[in-house]
Tab-separated table of C-alpha atoms in Angstrom:
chain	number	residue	atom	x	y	z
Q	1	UNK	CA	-9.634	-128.587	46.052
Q	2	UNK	CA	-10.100	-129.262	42.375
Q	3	UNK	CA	-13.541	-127.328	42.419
Q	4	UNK	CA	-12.224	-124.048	44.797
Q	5	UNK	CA	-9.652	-123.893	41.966
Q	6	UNK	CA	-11.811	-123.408	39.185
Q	7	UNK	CA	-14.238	-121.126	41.027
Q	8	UNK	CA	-11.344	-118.915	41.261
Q	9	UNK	CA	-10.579	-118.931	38.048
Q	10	UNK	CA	-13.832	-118.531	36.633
Q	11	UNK	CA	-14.168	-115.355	39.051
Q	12	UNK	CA	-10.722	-113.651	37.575
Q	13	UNK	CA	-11.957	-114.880	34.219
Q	14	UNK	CA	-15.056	-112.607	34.795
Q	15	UNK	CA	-13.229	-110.058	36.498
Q	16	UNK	CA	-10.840	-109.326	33.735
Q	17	UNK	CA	-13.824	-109.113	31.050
Q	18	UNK	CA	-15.919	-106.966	32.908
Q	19	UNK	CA	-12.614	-104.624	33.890
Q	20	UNK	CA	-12.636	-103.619	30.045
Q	21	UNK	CA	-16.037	-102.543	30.174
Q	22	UNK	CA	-16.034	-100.239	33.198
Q	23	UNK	CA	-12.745	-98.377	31.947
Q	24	UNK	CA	-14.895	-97.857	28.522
Q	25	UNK	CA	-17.343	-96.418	30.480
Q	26	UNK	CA	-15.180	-94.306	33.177
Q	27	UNK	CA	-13.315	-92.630	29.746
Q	28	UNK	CA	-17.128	-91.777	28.367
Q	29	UNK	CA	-18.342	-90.219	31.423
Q	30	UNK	CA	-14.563	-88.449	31.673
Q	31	UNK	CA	-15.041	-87.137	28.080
Q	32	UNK	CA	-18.759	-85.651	28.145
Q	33	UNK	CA	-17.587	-83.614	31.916
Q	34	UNK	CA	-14.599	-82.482	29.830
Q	35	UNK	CA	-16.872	-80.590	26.716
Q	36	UNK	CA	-17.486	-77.537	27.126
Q	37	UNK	CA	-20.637	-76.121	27.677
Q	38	UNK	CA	-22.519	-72.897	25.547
Q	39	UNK	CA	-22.474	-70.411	27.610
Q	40	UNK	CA	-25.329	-67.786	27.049
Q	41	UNK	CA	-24.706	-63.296	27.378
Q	42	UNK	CA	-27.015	-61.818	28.697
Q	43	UNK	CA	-26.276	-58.177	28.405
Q	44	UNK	CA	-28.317	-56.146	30.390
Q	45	UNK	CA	-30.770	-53.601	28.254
Q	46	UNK	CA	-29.503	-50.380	30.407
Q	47	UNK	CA	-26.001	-51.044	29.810
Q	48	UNK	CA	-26.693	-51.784	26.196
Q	49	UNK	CA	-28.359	-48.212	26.074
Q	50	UNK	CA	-25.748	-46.451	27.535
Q	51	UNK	CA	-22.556	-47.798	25.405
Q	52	UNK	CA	-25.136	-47.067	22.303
Q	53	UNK	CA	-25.411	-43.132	23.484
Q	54	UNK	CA	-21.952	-43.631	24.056
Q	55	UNK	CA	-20.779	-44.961	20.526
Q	56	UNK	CA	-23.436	-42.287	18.760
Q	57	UNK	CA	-21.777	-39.163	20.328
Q	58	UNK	CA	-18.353	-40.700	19.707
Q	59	UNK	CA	-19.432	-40.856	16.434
Q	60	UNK	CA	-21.052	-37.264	16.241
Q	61	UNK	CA	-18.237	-35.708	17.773
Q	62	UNK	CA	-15.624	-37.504	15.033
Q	63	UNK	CA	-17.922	-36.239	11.916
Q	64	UNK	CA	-17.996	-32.695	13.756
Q	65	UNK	CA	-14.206	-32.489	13.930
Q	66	UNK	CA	-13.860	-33.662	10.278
Q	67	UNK	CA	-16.434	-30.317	9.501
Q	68	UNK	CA	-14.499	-28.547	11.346
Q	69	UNK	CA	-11.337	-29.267	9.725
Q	70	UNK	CA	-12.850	-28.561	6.645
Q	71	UNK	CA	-14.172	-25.223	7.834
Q	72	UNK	CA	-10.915	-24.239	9.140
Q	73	UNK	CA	-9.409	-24.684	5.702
Q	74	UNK	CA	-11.122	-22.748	4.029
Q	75	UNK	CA	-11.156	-19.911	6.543
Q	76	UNK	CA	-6.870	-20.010	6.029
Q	77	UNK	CA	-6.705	-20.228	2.460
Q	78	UNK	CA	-9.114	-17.117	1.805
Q	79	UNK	CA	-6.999	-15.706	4.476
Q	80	UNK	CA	-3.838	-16.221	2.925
Q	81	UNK	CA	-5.596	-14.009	-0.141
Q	82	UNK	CA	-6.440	-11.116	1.777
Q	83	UNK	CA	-2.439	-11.393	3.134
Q	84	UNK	CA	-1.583	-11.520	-0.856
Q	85	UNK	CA	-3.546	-8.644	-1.286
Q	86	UNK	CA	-2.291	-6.188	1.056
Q	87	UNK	CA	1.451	-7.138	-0.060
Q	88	UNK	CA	0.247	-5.477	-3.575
Q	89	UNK	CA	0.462	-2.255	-2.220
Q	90	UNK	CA	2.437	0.558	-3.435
Q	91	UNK	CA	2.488	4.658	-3.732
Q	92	UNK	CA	0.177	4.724	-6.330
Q	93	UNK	CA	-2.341	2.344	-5.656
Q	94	UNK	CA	-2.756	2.520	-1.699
Q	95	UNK	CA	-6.591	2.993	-1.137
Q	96	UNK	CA	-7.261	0.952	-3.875
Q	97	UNK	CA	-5.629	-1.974	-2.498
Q	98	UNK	CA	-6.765	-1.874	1.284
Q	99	UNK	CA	-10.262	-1.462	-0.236
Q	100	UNK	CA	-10.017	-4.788	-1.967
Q	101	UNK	CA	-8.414	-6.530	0.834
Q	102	UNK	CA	-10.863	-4.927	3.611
Q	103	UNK	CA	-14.022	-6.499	1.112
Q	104	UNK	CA	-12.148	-9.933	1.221
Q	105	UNK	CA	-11.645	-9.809	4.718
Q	106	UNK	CA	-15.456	-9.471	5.081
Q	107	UNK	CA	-16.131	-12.335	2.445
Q	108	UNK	CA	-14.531	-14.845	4.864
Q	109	UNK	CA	-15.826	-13.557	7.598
Q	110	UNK	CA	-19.599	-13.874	6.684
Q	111	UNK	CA	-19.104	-17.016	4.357
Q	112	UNK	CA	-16.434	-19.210	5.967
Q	113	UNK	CA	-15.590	-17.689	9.263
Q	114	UNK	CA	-19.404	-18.079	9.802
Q	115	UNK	CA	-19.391	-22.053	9.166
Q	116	UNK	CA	-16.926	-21.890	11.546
Q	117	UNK	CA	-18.862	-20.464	14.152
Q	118	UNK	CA	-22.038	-22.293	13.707
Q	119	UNK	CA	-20.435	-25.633	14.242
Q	120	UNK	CA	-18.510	-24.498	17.239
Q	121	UNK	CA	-21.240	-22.012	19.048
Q	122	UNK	CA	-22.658	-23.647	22.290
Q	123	UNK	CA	-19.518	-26.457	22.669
Q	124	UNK	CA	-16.815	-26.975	24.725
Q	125	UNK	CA	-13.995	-24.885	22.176
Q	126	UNK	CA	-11.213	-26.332	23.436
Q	127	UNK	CA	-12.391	-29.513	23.039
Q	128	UNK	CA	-11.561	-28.987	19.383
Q	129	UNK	CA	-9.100	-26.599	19.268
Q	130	UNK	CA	-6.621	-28.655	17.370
Q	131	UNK	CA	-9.234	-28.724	14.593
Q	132	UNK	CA	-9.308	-25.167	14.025
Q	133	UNK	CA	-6.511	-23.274	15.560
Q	134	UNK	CA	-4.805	-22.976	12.240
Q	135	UNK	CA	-7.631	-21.574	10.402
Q	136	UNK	CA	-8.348	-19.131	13.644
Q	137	UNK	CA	-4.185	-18.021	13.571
Q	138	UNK	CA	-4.687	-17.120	10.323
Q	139	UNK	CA	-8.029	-15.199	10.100
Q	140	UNK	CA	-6.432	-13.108	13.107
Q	141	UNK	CA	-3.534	-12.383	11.100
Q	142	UNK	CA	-5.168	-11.572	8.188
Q	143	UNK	CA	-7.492	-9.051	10.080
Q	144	UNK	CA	-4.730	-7.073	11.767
Q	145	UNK	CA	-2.598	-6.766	8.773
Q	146	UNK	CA	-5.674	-4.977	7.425
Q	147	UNK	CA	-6.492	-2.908	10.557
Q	148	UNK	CA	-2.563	-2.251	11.046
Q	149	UNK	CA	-2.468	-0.723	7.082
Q	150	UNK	CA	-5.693	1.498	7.610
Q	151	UNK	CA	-5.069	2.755	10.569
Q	152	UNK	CA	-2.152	2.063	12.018
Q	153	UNK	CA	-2.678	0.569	15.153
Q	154	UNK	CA	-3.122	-3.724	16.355
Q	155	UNK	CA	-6.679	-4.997	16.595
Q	156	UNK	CA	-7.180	-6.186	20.046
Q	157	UNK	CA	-8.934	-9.605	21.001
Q	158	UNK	CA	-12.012	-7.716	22.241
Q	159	UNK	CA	-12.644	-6.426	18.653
Q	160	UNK	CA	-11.997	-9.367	16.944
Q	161	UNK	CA	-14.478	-11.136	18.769
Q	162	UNK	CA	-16.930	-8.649	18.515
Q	163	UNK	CA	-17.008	-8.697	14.838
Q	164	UNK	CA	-17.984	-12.524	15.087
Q	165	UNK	CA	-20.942	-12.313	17.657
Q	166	UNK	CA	-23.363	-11.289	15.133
Q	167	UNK	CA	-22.751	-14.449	13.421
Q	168	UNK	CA	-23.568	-16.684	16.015
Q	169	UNK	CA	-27.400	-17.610	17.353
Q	170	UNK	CA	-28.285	-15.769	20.804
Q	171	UNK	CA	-29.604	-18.567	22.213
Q	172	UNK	CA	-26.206	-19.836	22.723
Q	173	UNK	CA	-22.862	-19.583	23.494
Q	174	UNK	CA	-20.815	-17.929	20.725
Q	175	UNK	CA	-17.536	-18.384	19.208
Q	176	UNK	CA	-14.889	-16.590	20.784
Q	177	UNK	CA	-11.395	-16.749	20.110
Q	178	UNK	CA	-8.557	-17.627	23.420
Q	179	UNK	CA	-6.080	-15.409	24.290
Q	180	UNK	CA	-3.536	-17.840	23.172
Q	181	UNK	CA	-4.655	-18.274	19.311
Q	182	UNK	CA	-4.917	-14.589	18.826
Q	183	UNK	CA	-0.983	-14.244	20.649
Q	184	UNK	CA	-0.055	-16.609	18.025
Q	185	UNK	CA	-1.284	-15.031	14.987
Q	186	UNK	CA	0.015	-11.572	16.064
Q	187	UNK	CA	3.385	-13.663	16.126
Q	188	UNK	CA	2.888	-14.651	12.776
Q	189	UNK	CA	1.481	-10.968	12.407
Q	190	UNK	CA	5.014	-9.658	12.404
Q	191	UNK	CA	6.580	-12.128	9.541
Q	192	UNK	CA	4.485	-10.234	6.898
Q	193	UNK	CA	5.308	-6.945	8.586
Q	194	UNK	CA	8.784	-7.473	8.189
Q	195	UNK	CA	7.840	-8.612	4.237
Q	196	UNK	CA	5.569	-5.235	4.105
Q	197	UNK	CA	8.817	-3.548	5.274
Q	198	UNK	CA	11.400	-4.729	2.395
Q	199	UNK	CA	9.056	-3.884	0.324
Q	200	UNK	CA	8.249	-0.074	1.011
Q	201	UNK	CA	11.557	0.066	1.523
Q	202	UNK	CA	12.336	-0.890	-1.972
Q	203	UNK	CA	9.547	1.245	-3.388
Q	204	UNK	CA	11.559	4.436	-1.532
Q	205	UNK	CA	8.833	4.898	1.258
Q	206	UNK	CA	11.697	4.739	4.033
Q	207	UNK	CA	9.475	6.651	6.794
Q	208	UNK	CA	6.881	3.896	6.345
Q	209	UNK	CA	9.304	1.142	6.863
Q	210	UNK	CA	10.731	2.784	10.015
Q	211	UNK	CA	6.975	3.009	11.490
Q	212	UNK	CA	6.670	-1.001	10.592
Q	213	UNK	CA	9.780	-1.167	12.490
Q	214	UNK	CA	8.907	0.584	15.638
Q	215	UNK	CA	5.968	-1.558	15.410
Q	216	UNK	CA	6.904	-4.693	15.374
Q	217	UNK	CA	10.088	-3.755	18.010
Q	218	UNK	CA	7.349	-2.703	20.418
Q	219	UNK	CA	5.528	-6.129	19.953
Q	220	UNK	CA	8.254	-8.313	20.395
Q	221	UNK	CA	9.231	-6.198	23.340
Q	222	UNK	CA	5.759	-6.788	25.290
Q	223	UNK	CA	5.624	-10.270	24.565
Q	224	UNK	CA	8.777	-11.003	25.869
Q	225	UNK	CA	7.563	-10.070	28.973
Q	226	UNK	CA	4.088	-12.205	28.373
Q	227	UNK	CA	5.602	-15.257	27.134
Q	228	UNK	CA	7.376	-16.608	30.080
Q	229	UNK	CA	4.615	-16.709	32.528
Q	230	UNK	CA	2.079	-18.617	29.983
Q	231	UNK	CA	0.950	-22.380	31.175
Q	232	UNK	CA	0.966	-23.775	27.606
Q	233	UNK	CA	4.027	-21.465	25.582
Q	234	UNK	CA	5.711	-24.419	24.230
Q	235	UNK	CA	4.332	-23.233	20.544
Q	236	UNK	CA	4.911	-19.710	21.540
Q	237	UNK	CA	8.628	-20.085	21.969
Q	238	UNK	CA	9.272	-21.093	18.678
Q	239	UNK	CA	7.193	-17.754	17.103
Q	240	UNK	CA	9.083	-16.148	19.246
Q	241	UNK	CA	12.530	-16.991	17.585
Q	242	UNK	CA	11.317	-16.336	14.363
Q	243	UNK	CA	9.734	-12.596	15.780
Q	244	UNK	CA	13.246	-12.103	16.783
Q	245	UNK	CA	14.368	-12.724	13.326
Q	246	UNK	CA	11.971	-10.697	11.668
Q	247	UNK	CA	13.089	-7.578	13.893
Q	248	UNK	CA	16.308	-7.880	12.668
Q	249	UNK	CA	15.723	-8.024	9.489
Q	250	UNK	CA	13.282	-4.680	9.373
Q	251	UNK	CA	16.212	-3.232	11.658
Q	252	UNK	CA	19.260	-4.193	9.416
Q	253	UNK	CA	17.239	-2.963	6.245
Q	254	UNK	CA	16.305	0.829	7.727
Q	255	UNK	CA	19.584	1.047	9.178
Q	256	UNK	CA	21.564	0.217	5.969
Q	257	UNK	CA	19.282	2.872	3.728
Q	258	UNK	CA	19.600	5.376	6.173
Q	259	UNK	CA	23.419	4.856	6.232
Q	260	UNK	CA	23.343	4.751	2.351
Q	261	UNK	CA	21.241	7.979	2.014
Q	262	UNK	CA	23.461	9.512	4.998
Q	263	UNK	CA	26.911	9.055	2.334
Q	264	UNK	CA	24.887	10.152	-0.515
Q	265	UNK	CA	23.425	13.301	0.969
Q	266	UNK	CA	27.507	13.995	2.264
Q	267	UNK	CA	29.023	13.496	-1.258
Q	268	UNK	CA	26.654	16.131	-2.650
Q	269	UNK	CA	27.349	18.293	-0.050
Q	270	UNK	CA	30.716	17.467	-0.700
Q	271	UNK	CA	30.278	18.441	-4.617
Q	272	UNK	CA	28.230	21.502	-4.016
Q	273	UNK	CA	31.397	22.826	-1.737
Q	274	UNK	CA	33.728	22.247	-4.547
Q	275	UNK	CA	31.699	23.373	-7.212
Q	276	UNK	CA	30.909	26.407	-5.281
Q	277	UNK	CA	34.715	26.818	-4.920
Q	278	UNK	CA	35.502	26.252	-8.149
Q	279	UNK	CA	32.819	29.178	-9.116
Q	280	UNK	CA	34.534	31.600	-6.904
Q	281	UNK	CA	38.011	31.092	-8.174
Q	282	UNK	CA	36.689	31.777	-11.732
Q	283	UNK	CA	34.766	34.607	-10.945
Q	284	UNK	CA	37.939	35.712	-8.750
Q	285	UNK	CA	40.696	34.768	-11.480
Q	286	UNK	CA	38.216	36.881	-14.117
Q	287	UNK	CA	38.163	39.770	-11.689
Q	288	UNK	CA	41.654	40.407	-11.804
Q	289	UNK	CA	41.756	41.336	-15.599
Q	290	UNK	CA	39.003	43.701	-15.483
Q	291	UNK	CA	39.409	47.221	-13.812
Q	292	UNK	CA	37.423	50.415	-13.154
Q	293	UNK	CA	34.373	50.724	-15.479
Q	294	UNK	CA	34.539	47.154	-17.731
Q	295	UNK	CA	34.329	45.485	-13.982
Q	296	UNK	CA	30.669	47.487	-13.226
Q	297	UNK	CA	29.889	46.681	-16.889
Q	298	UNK	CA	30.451	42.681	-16.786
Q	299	UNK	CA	28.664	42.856	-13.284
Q	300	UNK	CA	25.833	44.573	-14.633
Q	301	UNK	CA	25.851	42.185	-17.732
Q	302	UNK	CA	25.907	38.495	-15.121
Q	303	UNK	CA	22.855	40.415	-13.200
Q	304	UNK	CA	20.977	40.906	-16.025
Q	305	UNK	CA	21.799	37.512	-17.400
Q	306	UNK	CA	21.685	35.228	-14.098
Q	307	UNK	CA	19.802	37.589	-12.007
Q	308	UNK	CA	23.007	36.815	-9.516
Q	309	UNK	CA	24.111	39.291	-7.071
């Protein structure tokens, strides 16, 4: 009995100090299955290739807009000169002034309207359009203010384009400009009508500023018809408004001088009547005092004198 009792004790005794031991161990082999293990990428060379050509014309394309940009600048700010230019006009100095402003209007079209075209010939244009539309707007202004002052008609699309083909390379596509660019510098096309307007106006050339007038009224009147059905006319809308502004304007000012040169062309009329009256009773009231032969004599005398019948 004595002996089965401390065999069983001896065995727990052992049990309990090996129990230690084997948790120790079970927590070590728990903790090296928990790490983590590197993992290696292995990126396949073809895909690698691909988001490269990717990244490169991303790249390409961003440096191309930031030209373009540039480009487009300078095309509106030498634009904006040749606008200047024309506004200088007067009676005097009429040939003189379109002359200049026809040899500026060539300047940017070989020096910056060609930069223009040489980044943009042979891509997708509207692609980019945001880039350059501003610079394009204005050109097309600028070139039909000109044409408009010369000759007195609007520069149509066709022309405009022609005029740039030479400065692209035949091998490719060339530059041309969208229907909706060129609508929306004609738009802006009318603002410095209206401005050309005031000012002839000022200078006395009335007849001038009634032609600007009918001009501009027939304008607005076809693209009120044109507008509407366009996909994209959100930017179109708001010229538009403005057109309709600048119509009045040209309108209110010819109507007001002719209504002020209407009155002033009355009261002489007006004076001349009363003058003319006033003549007749003197002549009349003089009349009555002279008789016979000093009447033939003092007519003979004023016919002499005034060579008046």
């Amino acid at each position: 009995m004595f002996c089965l009792r401390g065999c069983h004790k001896l065995i727990s005794s052992s049990l309990m100090a090996a129990k230690p031991n084997r948790l120790h161990q079970i927590a070590g082999a728990s903790l090296q299955g928990s790490a983590k293990k590197p993992r290696t990428l292995v990126i396949d060379s073809a895909m690698k290739e691909g988001f490269t050509k990717y990244a490169d014309y991303l790249n390409a394309l961003n440096d191309k807009r930031e030209r373009i940009v540039k480009a487009s600048r300078d095309v509106t700010i030498h634009s904006k000169k040749v606008i200047f230019q024309v506004h200088r006009i007067s009676r005097g100095n009429k040939e003189e002034v379109l002359a200049n402003a026809e040899n500026d209007l060539a300047n940017v079209t070989n020096q910056y309207m060609s930069k223009l075209v040489k980044e943009l010939q042979g891509t997708d244009f509207w692609k980019l359009r945001r880039a350059y539309t501003s610079g394009v707007q204005e050109y097309v202004e600028a070139a039909t203010l000109c044409n408009f002052c010369t000759a007195g008609t609007l520069l149509n699309l066709s022309e405009i384009n022609a005029s740039l083909l030479p400065l692209s390379d035949p091998s490719v596509e060339p530059l041309q400009i969208n229907v909706l660019d060129y609508l929306l510098g004609i738009a802006d096309l009318t603002g410095e009508l209206m401005r050309l307007a005031i000012s002839r106006i000022s200078d006395g050339e009335v007849d001038y500023a009634r032609k600007i007038c009918g001009f501009v009224r027939d304008i607005y009147r076809e693209l009120t018809l044109l507008v509407p059905i366009m996909e994209d006319n959100t930017e179109m809308k708001k010229k538009m408004e403005t057109m309709l502004q600048s119509v009045l304007k040209i309108e209110n000012a010819c109507y007001s001088v002719h209504t002020l040169n209407h009155e002033e062309e009355t009261l002489h009329k007006i004076d001349a009547e009363q003058v003319t009256s006033k003549k007749c009773r003197n002549r009349l009231h003089l009349m009555k005092f002279l008789t016979g032969k000093q009447l033939q004599n003092f007519l003979n005398f004023m016919c002499n004198l005034f060579s008046w019948h």
